[in-house]
PDB file of C-alpha atoms in Angstrom:
ATOM      1  CA  UNK A 220     -28.578  74.280 -37.131  1.00  0.00           C
ATOM      2  CA  UNK A 221     -31.894  76.094 -36.843  1.00  0.00           C
ATOM      3  CA  UNK A 222     -30.918  79.672 -35.990  1.00  0.00           C
ATOM      4  CA  UNK A 223     -34.501  80.427 -34.827  1.00  0.00           C
ATOM      5  CA  UNK A 224     -34.544  77.601 -32.212  1.00  0.00           C
ATOM      6  CA  UNK A 225     -33.415  78.392 -28.717  1.00  0.00           C
ATOM      7  CA  UNK A 226     -32.984  76.328 -25.543  1.00  0.00           C
ATOM      8  CA  UNK A 227     -32.473  78.186 -22.253  1.00  0.00           C
ATOM      9  CA  UNK A 228     -31.762  77.058 -18.752  1.00  0.00           C
ATOM     10  CA  UNK A 229     -31.443  79.250 -15.701  1.00  0.00           C
ATOM     11  CA  UNK A 230     -30.877  78.414 -12.038  1.00  0.00           C
ATOM     12  CA  UNK A 231     -32.133  80.823  -9.335  1.00  0.00           C
ATOM     13  CA  UNK A 232     -31.178  80.372  -5.659  1.00  0.00           C
ATOM     14  CA  UNK A 233     -34.054  82.015  -3.777  1.00  0.00           C
ATOM     15  CA  UNK A 234     -34.321  82.821  -0.058  1.00  0.00           C
ATOM     16  CA  UNK A 235     -37.709  81.205   0.546  1.00  0.00           C
ATOM     17  CA  UNK A 236     -39.274  77.749   0.904  1.00  0.00           C
ATOM     18  CA  UNK A 237     -40.309  75.966  -2.313  1.00  0.00           C
ATOM     19  CA  UNK A 238     -43.991  76.260  -1.448  1.00  0.00           C
ATOM     20  CA  UNK A 239     -43.714  80.050  -1.007  1.00  0.00           C
ATOM     21  CA  UNK A 240     -41.843  80.376  -4.292  1.00  0.00           C
ATOM     22  CA  UNK A 241     -44.432  78.131  -6.020  1.00  0.00           C
ATOM     23  CA  UNK A 242     -47.278  80.212  -4.681  1.00  0.00           C
ATOM     24  CA  UNK A 243     -45.760  83.333  -6.304  1.00  0.00           C
ATOM     25  CA  UNK A 244     -44.781  81.665  -9.594  1.00  0.00           C
ATOM     26  CA  UNK A 245     -48.218  80.133 -10.113  1.00  0.00           C
ATOM     27  CA  UNK A 246     -49.794  83.603 -10.086  1.00  0.00           C
ATOM     28  CA  UNK A 247     -48.748  84.664 -13.633  1.00  0.00           C
ATOM     29  CA  UNK A 248     -50.970  87.768 -13.379  1.00  0.00           C
ATOM     30  CA  UNK A 249     -48.598  89.137 -10.736  1.00  0.00           C
ATOM     31  CA  UNK A 250     -45.347  88.699 -12.786  1.00  0.00           C
ATOM     32  CA  UNK A 251     -45.383  92.354 -13.934  1.00  0.00           C
ATOM     33  CA  UNK A 252     -45.200  93.413 -10.223  1.00  0.00           C
ATOM     34  CA  UNK A 253     -41.841  91.796  -9.660  1.00  0.00           C
ATOM     35  CA  UNK A 254     -40.374  91.044 -13.154  1.00  0.00           C
ATOM     36  CA  UNK A 255     -39.737  94.380 -14.981  1.00  0.00           C
ATOM     37  CA  UNK A 256     -39.527  92.801 -18.423  1.00  0.00           C
ATOM     38  CA  UNK A 257     -42.877  91.109 -18.153  1.00  0.00           C
ATOM     39  CA  UNK A 258     -44.913  94.151 -19.212  1.00  0.00           C
ATOM     40  CA  UNK A 259     -48.404  92.714 -19.338  1.00  0.00           C
ATOM     41  CA  UNK A 260     -50.318  89.498 -18.528  1.00  0.00           C
ATOM     42  CA  UNK A 261     -53.951  89.234 -19.477  1.00  0.00           C
ATOM     43  CA  UNK A 262     -55.894  86.251 -18.357  1.00  0.00           C
ATOM     44  CA  UNK A 263     -58.167  84.638 -20.973  1.00  0.00           C
ATOM     45  CA  UNK A 264     -59.437  81.778 -18.765  1.00  0.00           C
ATOM     46  CA  UNK A 265     -58.275  79.684 -15.857  1.00  0.00           C
ATOM     47  CA  UNK A 266     -55.322  78.156 -17.759  1.00  0.00           C
ATOM     48  CA  UNK A 267     -54.577  80.566 -20.592  1.00  0.00           C
ATOM     49  CA  UNK A 268     -53.449  84.176 -20.910  1.00  0.00           C
ATOM     50  CA  UNK A 269     -51.602  86.552 -23.158  1.00  0.00           C
ATOM     51  CA  UNK A 270     -48.174  87.846 -22.251  1.00  0.00           C
ATOM     52  CA  UNK A 271     -46.162  90.787 -23.485  1.00  0.00           C
ATOM     53  CA  UNK A 272     -42.448  91.045 -22.639  1.00  0.00           C
ATOM     54  CA  UNK A 273     -39.675  93.423 -23.453  1.00  0.00           C
ATOM     55  CA  UNK A 274     -36.107  93.391 -22.336  1.00  0.00           C
ATOM     56  CA  UNK A 275     -33.234  95.678 -23.414  1.00  0.00           C
ATOM     57  CA  UNK A 276     -33.742  95.444 -27.117  1.00  0.00           C
ATOM     58  CA  UNK A 277     -36.384  97.732 -28.629  1.00  0.00           C
ATOM     59  CA  UNK A 278     -39.134  95.278 -29.476  1.00  0.00           C
ATOM     60  CA  UNK A 279     -41.904  93.460 -27.649  1.00  0.00           C
ATOM     61  CA  UNK A 280     -42.636  89.739 -27.852  1.00  0.00           C
ATOM     62  CA  UNK A 281     -46.248  88.734 -27.421  1.00  0.00           C
ATOM     63  CA  UNK A 282     -47.509  85.201 -27.001  1.00  0.00           C
ATOM     64  CA  UNK A 283     -50.313  83.125 -25.557  1.00  0.00           C
ATOM     65  CA  UNK A 284     -49.377  80.990 -22.605  1.00  0.00           C
ATOM     66  CA  UNK A 285     -51.379  77.915 -21.771  1.00  0.00           C
ATOM     67  CA  UNK A 286     -50.849  75.903 -18.628  1.00  0.00           C
ATOM     68  CA  UNK A 287     -49.959  72.263 -19.355  1.00  0.00           C
ATOM     69  CA  UNK A 288     -48.750  71.154 -15.911  1.00  0.00           C
ATOM     70  CA  UNK A 289     -49.301  72.451 -12.391  1.00  0.00           C
ATOM     71  CA  UNK A 290     -47.980  70.098  -9.773  1.00  0.00           C
ATOM     72  CA  UNK A 291     -47.440  71.657  -6.338  1.00  0.00           C
ATOM     73  CA  UNK A 292     -46.042  68.453  -4.788  1.00  0.00           C
ATOM     74  CA  UNK A 293     -43.401  68.055  -7.523  1.00  0.00           C
ATOM     75  CA  UNK A 294     -42.814  71.805  -7.625  1.00  0.00           C
ATOM     76  CA  UNK A 295     -43.397  71.949 -11.370  1.00  0.00           C
ATOM     77  CA  UNK A 296     -45.206  74.632 -13.475  1.00  0.00           C
ATOM     78  CA  UNK A 297     -45.167  74.278 -17.219  1.00  0.00           C
ATOM     79  CA  UNK A 298     -46.672  76.307 -19.997  1.00  0.00           C
ATOM     80  CA  UNK A 299     -47.053  76.059 -23.788  1.00  0.00           C
ATOM     81  CA  UNK A 300     -46.272  79.241 -25.713  1.00  0.00           C
ATOM     82  CA  UNK A 301     -47.698  80.295 -29.105  1.00  0.00           C
ATOM     83  CA  UNK A 302     -47.333  83.524 -30.955  1.00  0.00           C
ATOM     84  CA  UNK A 303     -44.003  85.435 -31.405  1.00  0.00           C
ATOM     85  CA  UNK A 304     -42.501  82.428 -29.590  1.00  0.00           C
ATOM     86  CA  UNK A 305     -43.728  78.850 -30.057  1.00  0.00           C
ATOM     87  CA  UNK A 306     -42.605  76.203 -27.599  1.00  0.00           C
ATOM     88  CA  UNK A 307     -42.667  75.612 -23.884  1.00  0.00           C
ATOM     89  CA  UNK A 308     -41.306  76.875 -20.559  1.00  0.00           C
ATOM     90  CA  UNK A 309     -41.047  75.061 -17.144  1.00  0.00           C
ATOM     91  CA  UNK A 310     -40.227  75.973 -13.586  1.00  0.00           C
ATOM     92  CA  UNK A 311     -38.935  73.202 -11.356  1.00  0.00           C
ATOM     93  CA  UNK A 312     -38.557  73.990  -7.719  1.00  0.00           C
ATOM     94  CA  UNK A 313     -36.465  71.986  -5.171  1.00  0.00           C
ATOM     95  CA  UNK A 314     -35.462  72.590  -1.606  1.00  0.00           C
ATOM     96  CA  UNK A 315     -31.919  73.941  -1.202  1.00  0.00           C
ATOM     97  CA  UNK A 316     -30.976  74.295   2.406  1.00  0.00           C
ATOM     98  CA  UNK A 317     -33.477  76.744   3.874  1.00  0.00           C
ATOM     99  CA  UNK A 318     -34.204  78.223   0.453  1.00  0.00           C
ATOM    100  CA  UNK A 319     -35.162  77.063  -3.045  1.00  0.00           C
ATOM    101  CA  UNK A 320     -33.401  76.237  -6.207  1.00  0.00           C
ATOM    102  CA  UNK A 321     -35.667  77.311  -9.065  1.00  0.00           C
ATOM    103  CA  UNK A 322     -34.716  75.888 -12.459  1.00  0.00           C
ATOM    104  CA  UNK A 323     -36.169  77.546 -15.503  1.00  0.00           C
ATOM    105  CA  UNK A 324     -36.112  75.602 -18.803  1.00  0.00           C
ATOM    106  CA  UNK A 325     -37.351  77.021 -22.057  1.00  0.00           C
ATOM    107  CA  UNK A 326     -37.358  75.631 -25.612  1.00  0.00           C
ATOM    108  CA  UNK A 327     -38.837  77.950 -28.243  1.00  0.00           C
ATOM    109  CA  UNK A 328     -38.924  78.698 -31.915  1.00  0.00           C
ATOM    110  CA  UNK A 329     -38.809  82.389 -32.692  1.00  0.00           C
ATOM    111  CA  UNK A 330     -41.725  83.374 -35.075  1.00  0.00           C
ATOM    112  CA  UNK A 331     -41.446  87.148 -34.933  1.00  0.00           C
ATOM    113  CA  UNK A 332     -40.418  88.266 -38.433  1.00  0.00           C
ATOM    114  CA  UNK A 333     -37.747  90.823 -37.334  1.00  0.00           C
ATOM    115  CA  UNK A 334     -36.025  88.163 -35.165  1.00  0.00           C
ATOM    116  CA  UNK A 335     -36.208  85.606 -37.961  1.00  0.00           C
ATOM    117  CA  UNK A 336     -34.641  88.001 -40.397  1.00  0.00           C
ATOM    118  CA  UNK A 337     -31.841  88.752 -37.951  1.00  0.00           C
ATOM    119  CA  UNK A 338     -31.477  85.143 -36.784  1.00  0.00           C
ATOM    120  CA  UNK A 339     -27.788  84.637 -37.633  1.00  0.00           C
ATOM    121  CA  UNK A 340     -26.201  87.940 -36.831  1.00  0.00           C
ATOM    122  CA  UNK A 341     -28.541  88.650 -33.953  1.00  0.00           C
ATOM    123  CA  UNK A 342     -28.359  85.344 -32.145  1.00  0.00           C
ATOM    124  CA  UNK A 343     -25.622  86.321 -29.638  1.00  0.00           C
ATOM    125  CA  UNK A 344     -27.504  89.592 -28.931  1.00  0.00           C
ATOM    126  CA  UNK A 345     -30.808  87.756 -28.468  1.00  0.00           C
ATOM    127  CA  UNK A 346     -29.207  85.274 -26.043  1.00  0.00           C
ATOM    128  CA  UNK A 347     -27.622  88.178 -24.068  1.00  0.00           C
ATOM    129  CA  UNK A 348     -30.938  89.934 -23.996  1.00  0.00           C
ATOM    130  CA  UNK A 349     -32.560  86.832 -22.562  1.00  0.00           C
ATOM    131  CA  UNK A 350     -29.791  86.463 -19.918  1.00  0.00           C
ATOM    132  CA  UNK A 351     -30.374  90.066 -18.821  1.00  0.00           C
ATOM    133  CA  UNK A 352     -34.122  89.432 -18.541  1.00  0.00           C
ATOM    134  CA  UNK A 353     -33.577  86.349 -16.441  1.00  0.00           C
ATOM    135  CA  UNK A 354     -31.102  88.156 -14.132  1.00  0.00           C
ATOM    136  CA  UNK A 355     -33.647  90.930 -13.552  1.00  0.00           C
ATOM    137  CA  UNK A 356     -36.361  88.367 -12.943  1.00  0.00           C
ATOM    138  CA  UNK A 357     -34.260  86.670 -10.265  1.00  0.00           C
ATOM    139  CA  UNK A 358     -33.507  89.966  -8.578  1.00  0.00           C
ATOM    140  CA  UNK A 359     -37.167  91.007  -8.772  1.00  0.00           C
ATOM    141  CA  UNK A 360     -38.466  87.737  -7.281  1.00  0.00           C
ATOM    142  CA  UNK A 361     -35.934  87.759  -4.521  1.00  0.00           C
ATOM    143  CA  UNK A 362     -36.979  91.282  -3.524  1.00  0.00           C
ATOM    144  CA  UNK A 363     -40.658  90.388  -3.869  1.00  0.00           C
ATOM    145  CA  UNK A 364     -40.258  87.335  -1.578  1.00  0.00           C
ATOM    146  CA  UNK A 365     -38.349  89.433   0.924  1.00  0.00           C
ATOM    147  CA  UNK A 366     -40.909  92.308   0.904  1.00  0.00           C
ATOM    148  CA  UNK A 367     -43.758  89.738   1.233  1.00  0.00           C
ATOM    149  CA  UNK A 368     -42.102  88.285   4.326  1.00  0.00           C
ATOM    150  CA  UNK A 369     -41.573  84.940   2.569  1.00  0.00           C
ATOM    151  CA  UNK A 370     -37.750  85.026   2.764  1.00  0.00           C
ATOM    152  CA  UNK A 371     -36.085  82.704   5.307  1.00  0.00           C
TER     153      UNK A 371
END
């Protein structure tokens, strides 16, 4: 087992149509407005930017995100990550009643030295840290959609 390799999947039930959710998720520059752990997004060009995140643990992760798929009809947004994390992340949106089921998949290799050194004893803590970040993101996006009048 590679202790520095992670696969994550989260499901978010959101109170807005898939197109409204897609419109918010495709604007990565705005993530810091609704996702507290996304501290900074700096656009490099139309498809690439740098991202700095920090959850409960006292360290930042920084990476470059490059768009590899943007498909509004299929409800898919996918990025490639390089830096403290190497891999990919994907949003897949589907209608769920009057709302949206947003599935977030991520597969990454941790490259940050501290996390690599602590890979074995820290793995459960790193996974819990990620879960807390995702929970806060779901709450933040739900509130953002509601405040923006997108909730159904």
